[in-house]
Amino acid sequence: MAAFALVLVLLLTASSVSLASDPSSLQDFCVATKSDVLVNGLVCKDPKLATADDFFFSGLHVPRNISNTVGSTVTPVNVAQIAGLNSLGISMVRIDYAPYGQNPPHTHPRATEILTVLEGFLHVGFVTSNPENRLIAKVLQKGDVFIFPVGLVHFQFNVGKTNAVAIAALSSQNPGVITIANAVFGSNPPIPADILVKAFQVDKKIVGYLQSRF
């Protein structure tokens, strides 16, 4: 009976893991190629035509320009940069932060993220779902690792006086990103102001100002 219960727990665990990332590949690889056919992923090219360049990306060691309004730049390495990632269910990013720069609150609808700090100090955190909406946060230093569960709003903020750098891996070839402020106040066409006034309990002028910023 105990053995049966253990097997059941293992099966449930395996099922939950498989549902938390992209579907497993049914072949060695599926190098993406351009096609008019719409599929959940990208169409494969003939595997006999695959080369090393289909599985290669260069330049992640190069610091990025961080002189923007939020003080950070994300360099993605997903299926758009490496065609060989198609169907493999993983990707990664490099994030550069100016002093007091941030990667603003955002979500990845299709991926859990695991982040490692390479340089500097980052205040990171995520917010649990309704109705609790609890902030789980921590200040990280070089070598520290933190996880952001799939779909939850999260952020990183450079609390140091020098530049910071982090590398993150994500459990999808195309994790997607929804930056909260951009989505709410910068949608095209705009969300009607009356809806945002009621949602945020603020004056309509404030909503208009925020929409004008995006």
CSV table of C-alpha atoms in Angstrom, one decimal:
chain,number,residue,atom,x,y,z
A,1,MET,CA,0.0,0.0,0.0
A,2,ALA,CA,2.8,2.4,0.9
A,3,ALA,CA,4.6,1.5,-2.4
A,4,PHE,CA,1.4,2.1,-4.3
A,5,ALA,CA,1.0,5.5,-2.6
A,6,LEU,CA,4.6,6.4,-3.5
A,7,VAL,CA,4.1,5.5,-7.1
A,8,LEU,CA,1.0,7.6,-7.2
A,9,VAL,CA,2.8,10.6,-5.8
A,10,LEU,CA,5.6,10.2,-8.3
A,11,LEU,CA,3.1,10.0,-11.2
A,12,LEU,CA,1.2,13.1,-10.0
A,13,THR,CA,4.5,15.0,-9.6
A,14,ALA,CA,5.6,14.0,-13.1
A,15,SER,CA,2.3,15.1,-14.5
A,16,SER,CA,2.4,18.4,-12.8
A,17,VAL,CA,6.0,19.0,-14.1
A,18,SER,CA,5.0,18.2,-17.6
A,19,LEU,CA,2.1,20.7,-17.5
A,20,ALA,CA,4.4,23.4,-16.3
A,21,SER,CA,6.5,23.8,-19.4
A,22,ASP,CA,6.3,23.4,-23.2
A,23,PRO,CA,5.2,19.9,-24.5
A,24,SER,CA,8.0,17.4,-24.8
A,25,SER,CA,9.7,16.9,-28.1
A,26,LEU,CA,8.9,13.7,-30.1
A,27,GLN,CA,12.2,13.8,-32.0
A,28,ASP,CA,15.9,14.8,-31.5
A,29,PHE,CA,15.2,18.4,-32.5
A,30,CYS,CA,12.9,20.6,-34.6
A,31,VAL,CA,14.9,23.5,-36.1
A,32,ALA,CA,12.4,26.3,-36.8
A,33,THR,CA,11.9,27.5,-40.3
A,34,LYS,CA,9.7,30.1,-41.9
A,35,SER,CA,6.3,28.8,-43.0
A,36,ASP,CA,2.7,30.0,-43.7
A,37,VAL,CA,1.4,27.0,-41.7
A,38,LEU,CA,0.2,28.0,-38.2
A,39,VAL,CA,1.2,25.5,-35.5
A,40,ASN,CA,1.7,25.7,-31.7
A,41,GLY,CA,5.4,26.5,-32.1
A,42,LEU,CA,7.2,26.7,-35.4
A,43,VAL,CA,7.4,24.4,-38.4
A,44,CYS,CA,10.5,22.2,-38.5
A,45,LYS,CA,13.0,22.2,-41.4
A,46,ASP,CA,14.4,18.9,-42.7
A,47,PRO,CA,16.8,17.7,-39.9
A,48,LYS,CA,19.3,16.6,-42.5
A,49,LEU,CA,19.8,20.3,-43.3
A,50,ALA,CA,20.5,21.3,-39.7
A,51,THR,CA,23.9,22.9,-38.9
A,52,ALA,CA,25.7,23.9,-35.8
A,53,ASP,CA,24.6,27.5,-36.4
A,54,ASP,CA,21.0,26.4,-35.8
A,55,PHE,CA,21.9,25.7,-32.1
A,56,PHE,CA,24.3,28.7,-31.6
A,57,PHE,CA,24.1,32.3,-30.3
A,58,SER,CA,27.0,34.6,-29.6
A,59,GLY,CA,27.4,37.8,-27.7
A,60,LEU,CA,25.7,37.2,-24.3
A,61,HIS,CA,28.9,38.4,-22.6
A,62,VAL,CA,28.6,41.9,-24.1
A,63,PRO,CA,27.2,44.6,-21.7
A,64,ARG,CA,24.1,46.3,-23.1
A,65,ASN,CA,23.0,49.9,-23.3
A,66,ILE,CA,21.0,50.7,-20.2
A,67,SER,CA,20.4,54.5,-20.7
A,68,ASN,CA,16.6,54.2,-21.0
A,69,THR,CA,13.7,55.2,-18.8
A,70,VAL,CA,13.7,52.1,-16.7
A,71,GLY,CA,17.4,51.7,-16.5
A,72,SER,CA,17.6,48.1,-17.7
A,73,THR,CA,17.9,46.1,-20.9
A,74,VAL,CA,16.8,42.5,-21.5
A,75,THR,CA,18.7,40.4,-24.1
A,76,PRO,CA,16.6,37.4,-25.0
A,77,VAL,CA,17.9,34.1,-26.3
A,78,ASN,CA,14.8,32.2,-27.3
A,79,VAL,CA,13.5,30.5,-30.4
A,80,ALA,CA,13.7,33.8,-32.3
A,81,GLN,CA,17.5,33.9,-31.8
A,82,ILE,CA,18.2,30.1,-31.8
A,83,ALA,CA,16.0,28.2,-34.3
A,84,GLY,CA,17.2,24.9,-32.7
A,85,LEU,CA,15.4,25.8,-29.5
A,86,ASN,CA,12.1,25.1,-31.2
A,87,SER,CA,10.1,22.3,-29.3
A,88,LEU,CA,12.8,22.0,-26.6
A,89,GLY,CA,10.9,24.0,-23.9
A,90,ILE,CA,13.7,26.3,-22.7
A,91,SER,CA,15.2,29.8,-23.2
A,92,MET,CA,17.3,32.3,-21.4
A,93,VAL,CA,17.9,36.1,-21.0
A,94,ARG,CA,20.7,38.4,-19.9
A,95,ILE,CA,19.5,41.4,-18.0
A,96,ASP,CA,21.7,44.5,-17.5
A,97,TYR,CA,20.7,47.1,-14.8
A,98,ALA,CA,21.9,50.7,-14.3
A,99,PRO,CA,22.4,51.8,-10.7
A,100,TYR,CA,18.8,52.0,-9.3
A,101,GLY,CA,17.5,50.6,-12.6
A,102,GLN,CA,14.7,48.1,-12.7
A,103,ASN,CA,13.1,45.3,-14.7
A,104,PRO,CA,9.6,46.6,-14.1
A,105,PRO,CA,6.7,44.4,-12.8
A,106,HIS,CA,5.8,41.9,-15.5
A,107,THR,CA,4.7,38.3,-16.0
A,108,HIS,CA,5.7,35.5,-18.3
A,109,PRO,CA,2.5,33.7,-19.3
A,110,ARG,CA,4.2,30.5,-20.4
A,111,ALA,CA,7.2,30.1,-18.2
A,112,THR,CA,8.7,29.8,-14.8
A,113,GLU,CA,12.0,31.8,-14.4
A,114,ILE,CA,15.1,31.0,-12.5
A,115,LEU,CA,17.5,34.0,-12.1
A,116,THR,CA,21.1,34.1,-11.1
A,117,VAL,CA,22.9,37.3,-10.2
A,118,LEU,CA,26.3,37.7,-11.8
A,119,GLU,CA,27.2,41.2,-10.6
A,120,GLY,CA,25.7,43.6,-8.2
A,121,PHE,CA,22.8,43.6,-5.7
A,122,LEU,CA,19.2,43.1,-6.8
A,123,HIS,CA,15.9,43.5,-4.8
A,124,VAL,CA,13.7,40.9,-6.4
A,125,GLY,CA,10.2,39.6,-5.7
A,126,PHE,CA,6.9,38.2,-6.9
A,127,VAL,CA,3.3,38.6,-5.9
A,128,THR,CA,1.0,35.6,-5.2
A,129,SER,CA,-2.4,35.4,-6.8
A,130,ASN,CA,-5.8,36.7,-5.6
A,131,PRO,CA,-7.0,37.1,-3.0
A,132,GLU,CA,-3.8,36.9,-0.9
A,133,ASN,CA,-1.6,39.1,-3.2
A,134,ARG,CA,1.4,38.5,-0.9
A,135,LEU,CA,4.8,39.9,-1.8
A,136,ILE,CA,7.6,37.4,-1.6
A,137,ALA,CA,10.9,39.3,-2.0
A,138,LYS,CA,14.6,39.2,-1.1
A,139,VAL,CA,17.8,41.2,-1.8
A,140,LEU,CA,20.2,39.1,-3.8
A,141,GLN,CA,24.0,39.4,-4.3
A,142,LYS,CA,26.5,37.8,-6.7
A,143,GLY,CA,25.9,34.1,-7.0
A,144,ASP,CA,22.4,34.1,-5.5
A,145,VAL,CA,19.5,32.4,-7.3
A,146,PHE,CA,15.8,33.2,-7.1
A,147,ILE,CA,12.7,31.7,-8.8
A,148,PHE,CA,9.6,33.4,-10.2
A,149,PRO,CA,6.7,31.0,-10.7
A,150,VAL,CA,5.0,30.9,-14.0
A,151,GLY,CA,2.4,33.6,-14.6
A,152,LEU,CA,3.0,35.6,-11.4
A,153,VAL,CA,3.9,39.3,-11.4
A,154,HIS,CA,7.5,39.8,-10.6
A,155,PHE,CA,10.3,42.4,-10.7
A,156,GLN,CA,14.0,43.1,-10.2
A,157,PHE,CA,15.5,46.4,-8.9
A,158,ASN,CA,19.2,47.3,-8.7
A,159,VAL,CA,19.7,48.6,-5.1
A,160,GLY,CA,23.5,49.1,-5.7
A,161,LYS,CA,25.5,52.1,-6.8
A,162,THR,CA,27.1,50.2,-9.7
A,163,ASN,CA,25.8,48.3,-12.7
A,164,ALA,CA,24.3,44.8,-12.1
A,165,VAL,CA,24.0,41.8,-14.4
A,166,ALA,CA,21.8,38.7,-14.1
A,167,ILE,CA,21.2,35.6,-16.2
A,168,ALA,CA,17.8,33.9,-16.2
A,169,ALA,CA,16.6,30.6,-17.7
A,170,LEU,CA,12.9,30.1,-18.6
A,171,SER,CA,10.8,26.9,-19.1
A,172,SER,CA,9.6,27.8,-22.5
A,173,GLN,CA,11.1,28.4,-26.0
A,174,ASN,CA,8.9,31.5,-26.2
A,175,PRO,CA,8.0,32.5,-22.6
A,176,GLY,CA,6.3,35.8,-23.6
A,177,VAL,CA,6.4,38.9,-21.4
A,178,ILE,CA,3.6,41.2,-20.3
A,179,THR,CA,4.9,44.4,-18.6
A,180,ILE,CA,2.0,45.5,-16.4
A,181,ALA,CA,2.3,49.3,-16.8
A,182,ASN,CA,2.7,49.0,-20.6
A,183,ALA,CA,-0.2,46.6,-20.9
A,184,VAL,CA,-2.6,48.6,-18.7
A,185,PHE,CA,-1.7,52.2,-19.7
A,186,GLY,CA,-0.2,51.7,-23.2
A,187,SER,CA,-2.6,49.3,-24.9
A,188,ASN,CA,-3.6,50.0,-28.5
A,189,PRO,CA,-6.3,51.1,-28.7
A,190,PRO,CA,-6.3,52.4,-25.1
A,191,ILE,CA,-8.4,50.8,-22.4
A,192,PRO,CA,-11.3,53.3,-21.7
A,193,ALA,CA,-10.3,55.7,-19.0
A,194,ASP,CA,-13.5,55.1,-17.1
A,195,ILE,CA,-12.6,51.5,-16.6
A,196,LEU,CA,-9.1,52.4,-15.3
A,197,VAL,CA,-10.5,55.1,-13.0
A,198,LYS,CA,-12.7,52.6,-11.3
A,199,ALA,CA,-10.1,49.8,-11.2
A,200,PHE,CA,-7.4,52.0,-9.7
A,201,GLN,CA,-9.7,54.3,-7.7
A,202,VAL,CA,-7.9,57.5,-9.0
A,203,ASP,CA,-8.9,60.7,-10.7
A,204,LYS,CA,-9.4,60.6,-14.5
A,205,LYS,CA,-6.7,63.2,-15.0
A,206,ILE,CA,-4.2,60.8,-13.4
A,207,VAL,CA,-5.3,58.0,-15.8
A,208,GLY,CA,-4.9,60.4,-18.7
A,209,TYR,CA,-1.4,61.4,-17.6
A,210,LEU,CA,-0.3,57.8,-17.2
A,211,GLN,CA,-1.7,56.8,-20.6
A,212,SER,CA,0.1,59.7,-22.2
A,213,ARG,CA,3.4,58.4,-20.7
A,214,PHE,CA,3.1,55.2,-22.7
